[in-house]
């Protein structure tokens, strides 16, 4: 049985990658979500084993030592990692695995699995990104500033990804990811996408300078 190349989604926080990953899985028979482990505390409504496997630092250390993780990284002060088992189980069952991980993890996955397809998701605009973060309501104002600062760092490596897509309308974006999975989407980084990165970077920089002097 041919193993399906893992799909890796990365994006600035609030862009919608978790929503996209879940929608993709709900609508496709053969897609499974790679449930990460993390040392961060659960948010309201998150379920252990479904959204993340929540562990303490000692357990995380042990998983690293035992070589159980395909990649791991510090993100926003917590540690996050992809269990190798999630990837192996999907491969053995012929399933398409979808990872929602940060850019550092995405690049580690590419080293470990060179045919993995790395997709960087952009918001349609910085205003929309801020609105989505506000609606989600999981960040305090200061943390929001830190998220935006991290977004700038993430945008720096977006050009190393195989594809850049914009999450404006959810269904269109899910379709675009499906096209990538099915090999129909051949244009990875077009000039429009590259320009969108620049616009996003400029927008975030000006908001940080205006509202978040403390975190820059
Ligand atoms: P991320 O995983 O990238 O941090 P989330 O998936 O948590 O982002 O999405 C952030 C918020 O934006 C959520 O409230 C989600 O419902 C909303 N959202 C995601 N995609 C869209 C979209 N295409 N249109 C409108 N709202 C969206
Ligand atoms: P959150 O805490 O908001 O769910 O996620 C914070 C960030 O960690 C997001 O960018 C998310 O994609 C990333 N993340 C989630 N799981 C993993 C993982 O297993 N490895 C890495 N490197 N990043 C992850």
XYZ file of C-alpha atoms and ligand atoms in Angstrom:
267
model
C 0.000 0.000 0.000
C 1.377 3.432 -0.947
C 1.768 5.774 2.027
C -0.034 9.114 1.578
C 2.326 12.073 2.077
C 1.505 13.826 5.377
C -0.102 17.258 5.065
C 1.381 19.884 7.365
C -0.566 23.072 8.091
C 1.179 26.043 9.708
C -0.078 29.596 10.140
C 0.020 32.605 12.426
C -2.175 31.989 15.483
C -5.831 32.829 14.756
C -5.614 32.290 10.985
C -7.800 29.200 11.190
C -5.528 26.209 10.685
C -7.148 24.158 13.456
C -10.587 24.894 12.015
C -9.339 23.939 8.548
C -7.740 20.713 9.767
C -10.904 19.643 11.567
C -13.134 20.533 8.622
C -10.887 18.585 6.280
C -11.070 15.532 8.500
C -14.844 15.749 9.006
C -15.396 15.889 5.268
C -12.895 13.249 4.148
C -13.225 9.540 4.899
C -9.541 8.876 4.799
C -8.033 11.856 6.667
C -6.937 11.689 10.295
C -5.692 14.411 12.630
C -2.295 13.990 14.219
C -3.035 14.664 17.897
C -0.011 16.428 19.374
C 1.277 16.248 22.902
C 1.741 19.488 24.787
C 2.805 20.810 28.166
C 0.404 23.775 27.994
C -2.738 23.761 30.124
C -6.021 22.829 28.426
C -8.348 25.624 27.300
C -12.014 25.480 28.158
C -13.722 22.854 26.030
C -10.547 21.102 24.911
C -10.553 17.339 25.308
C -7.558 15.275 26.379
C -6.705 12.832 23.597
C -8.824 14.620 20.997
C -7.431 18.143 20.793
C -4.117 17.381 22.469
C -2.596 14.881 24.823
C -1.814 17.141 27.801
C 1.294 16.048 29.691
C 3.658 17.474 32.294
C 7.264 18.441 31.579
C 8.688 15.145 32.928
C 6.525 13.075 30.631
C 7.469 15.296 27.683
C 11.196 14.854 28.532
C 10.734 11.078 28.647
C 9.072 11.030 25.235
C 11.986 12.992 23.780
C 14.518 10.657 25.414
C 12.714 7.565 24.134
C 12.680 8.934 20.589
C 8.876 8.906 20.539
C 8.510 12.291 18.827
C 8.814 12.953 15.101
C 9.378 16.641 15.912
C 8.941 18.989 18.814
C 9.335 22.708 19.556
C 8.792 25.440 22.110
C 5.820 27.525 21.010
C 4.476 30.497 22.987
C 6.189 29.252 26.140
C 4.890 25.663 26.020
C 6.307 22.527 24.439
C 4.494 20.739 21.647
C 5.365 17.570 19.754
C 4.103 15.088 17.187
C 4.167 11.452 18.342
C 5.775 9.179 15.754
C 3.045 6.669 16.553
C 0.354 8.961 15.098
C 2.250 9.130 11.809
C 3.075 5.408 11.721
C -0.475 4.298 12.558
C -1.877 6.474 9.768
C 0.705 5.170 7.303
C -0.042 1.539 8.235
C -3.776 2.079 7.782
C -3.300 3.903 4.467
C -4.734 7.091 5.948
C -3.916 10.693 5.090
C -2.540 12.352 8.197
C -2.978 16.092 8.767
C -0.655 17.951 11.148
C -1.460 21.350 12.663
C 1.953 22.422 13.915
C 4.177 25.486 14.072
C 6.786 26.388 11.453
C 9.759 24.955 13.409
C 7.981 21.606 13.635
C 6.956 21.760 9.981
C 10.571 22.115 8.867
C 11.611 19.202 11.117
C 8.887 17.058 9.523
C 10.228 17.930 6.085
C 13.693 16.705 7.159
C 12.233 13.471 8.516
C 9.672 12.899 5.725
C 10.852 14.677 2.579
C 7.639 14.101 0.608
C 5.454 15.749 3.308
C 3.480 18.652 1.821
C 4.003 21.854 3.798
C 1.171 24.380 3.512
C 1.416 27.844 5.027
C -1.980 29.449 5.639
C -2.380 33.226 5.560
C -5.325 35.292 6.813
C -7.070 37.418 4.154
C -5.891 40.525 6.027
C -4.441 41.528 9.368
C -7.756 43.100 10.391
C -9.484 39.775 9.786
C -6.765 37.987 11.757
C -7.290 40.311 14.740
C -11.030 39.881 14.500
C -10.710 36.070 14.483
C -8.442 36.190 17.517
C -10.904 38.490 19.295
C -13.888 36.285 18.422
C -12.018 33.173 19.579
C -11.380 35.079 22.779
C -8.614 32.847 24.089
C -5.942 35.538 24.418
C -5.524 38.486 26.757
C -4.459 41.732 25.099
C -0.797 41.367 26.021
C -0.682 37.744 24.881
C -2.259 38.883 21.641
C 0.707 41.189 21.106
C 3.073 38.261 21.682
C 1.112 36.151 19.196
C 1.483 38.924 16.610
C 5.199 39.162 17.241
C 5.503 35.381 16.749
C 3.458 35.750 13.563
C 6.161 38.010 12.146
C 8.788 35.325 12.818
C 6.573 32.680 11.235
C 6.037 34.792 8.129
C 9.839 34.906 7.734
C 9.877 31.183 6.892
C 6.634 31.016 4.904
C 8.613 31.035 1.664
C 10.253 27.743 2.644
C 6.858 26.047 2.464
C 5.587 24.169 -0.594
C 2.281 26.042 -0.773
C 0.836 29.297 0.513
C -2.933 29.558 0.689
C -5.297 32.219 2.019
C -8.071 31.277 4.438
C -10.791 33.691 3.426
C -13.811 31.460 2.848
C -13.479 28.238 4.790
C -15.015 25.947 2.148
C -12.836 27.344 -0.644
C -9.756 26.935 1.477
C -10.632 23.347 2.415
C -11.126 22.628 -1.296
C -7.734 24.107 -2.067
C -6.102 21.791 0.480
C -7.975 18.840 -1.043
C -6.635 19.809 -4.454
C -3.123 19.828 -3.019
C -3.683 16.380 -1.474
C -4.963 15.061 -4.798
C -2.056 16.601 -6.697
C -4.334 18.937 -8.682
C -2.772 22.101 -7.279
C 0.580 22.473 -8.960
C 1.398 26.143 -8.411
C 2.988 26.323 -4.982
C 4.267 29.826 -4.423
C 2.812 32.306 -6.898
C 3.553 36.034 -6.942
C 0.151 36.825 -5.420
C 0.923 34.624 -2.418
C 4.363 36.150 -2.003
C 2.888 39.636 -2.077
C 0.267 38.590 0.485
C 3.063 37.672 2.887
C 4.567 41.130 2.507
C 1.202 42.832 3.061
C 0.564 40.700 6.141
C 4.010 41.428 7.532
C 3.628 45.183 7.015
C 0.158 45.161 8.615
C 1.332 43.270 11.700
C 4.398 45.496 12.084
C 2.303 48.647 12.088
C -0.161 47.234 14.650
C 2.709 46.181 16.911
C 4.260 49.646 16.654
C 0.930 51.326 17.336
C -0.564 49.133 20.090
C 2.090 46.842 21.498
C 5.234 48.865 22.070
C 5.955 46.702 25.137
C 6.385 43.466 23.195
C 8.580 44.719 20.335
P -5.526 28.764 14.561
O -5.616 27.277 14.766
O -4.824 29.105 13.279
O -4.940 29.502 15.734
P -8.447 28.718 14.748
O -8.748 27.530 13.887
O -8.573 28.567 16.227
O -7.003 29.331 14.385
O -9.387 29.899 14.232
C -9.431 31.170 14.880
C -10.876 31.695 14.823
O -11.201 32.029 13.469
C -11.907 30.670 15.276
O -12.894 31.341 16.048
C -12.500 30.125 13.977
O -13.833 29.719 14.129
C -12.396 31.347 13.050
N -12.214 31.022 11.625
C -11.330 30.146 11.081
N -11.403 30.156 9.725
C -12.355 31.045 9.397
C -12.915 31.517 8.139
N -12.494 31.088 6.950
N -13.877 32.460 8.206
C -14.308 32.948 9.409
N -13.835 32.550 10.609
C -12.869 31.613 10.611
P -2.314 26.333 20.538
O -1.711 26.323 21.901
O -2.905 27.688 20.150
O -3.258 25.181 20.292
O -1.124 26.101 19.508
C -0.023 26.959 19.517
C 0.880 26.620 18.356
O 1.486 25.326 18.536
C 0.158 26.540 17.002
O 0.977 27.201 16.033
C 0.106 25.062 16.725
O 0.062 24.779 15.330
C 1.419 24.619 17.322
N 1.460 23.160 17.566
C 0.449 22.352 17.922
N 0.869 21.091 18.005
C 2.184 21.097 17.675
C 3.190 20.069 17.565
O 2.963 18.894 17.770
N 4.435 20.475 17.231
C 4.742 21.781 16.981
N 5.995 22.059 16.606
N 3.838 22.755 17.059
C 2.567 22.423 17.410
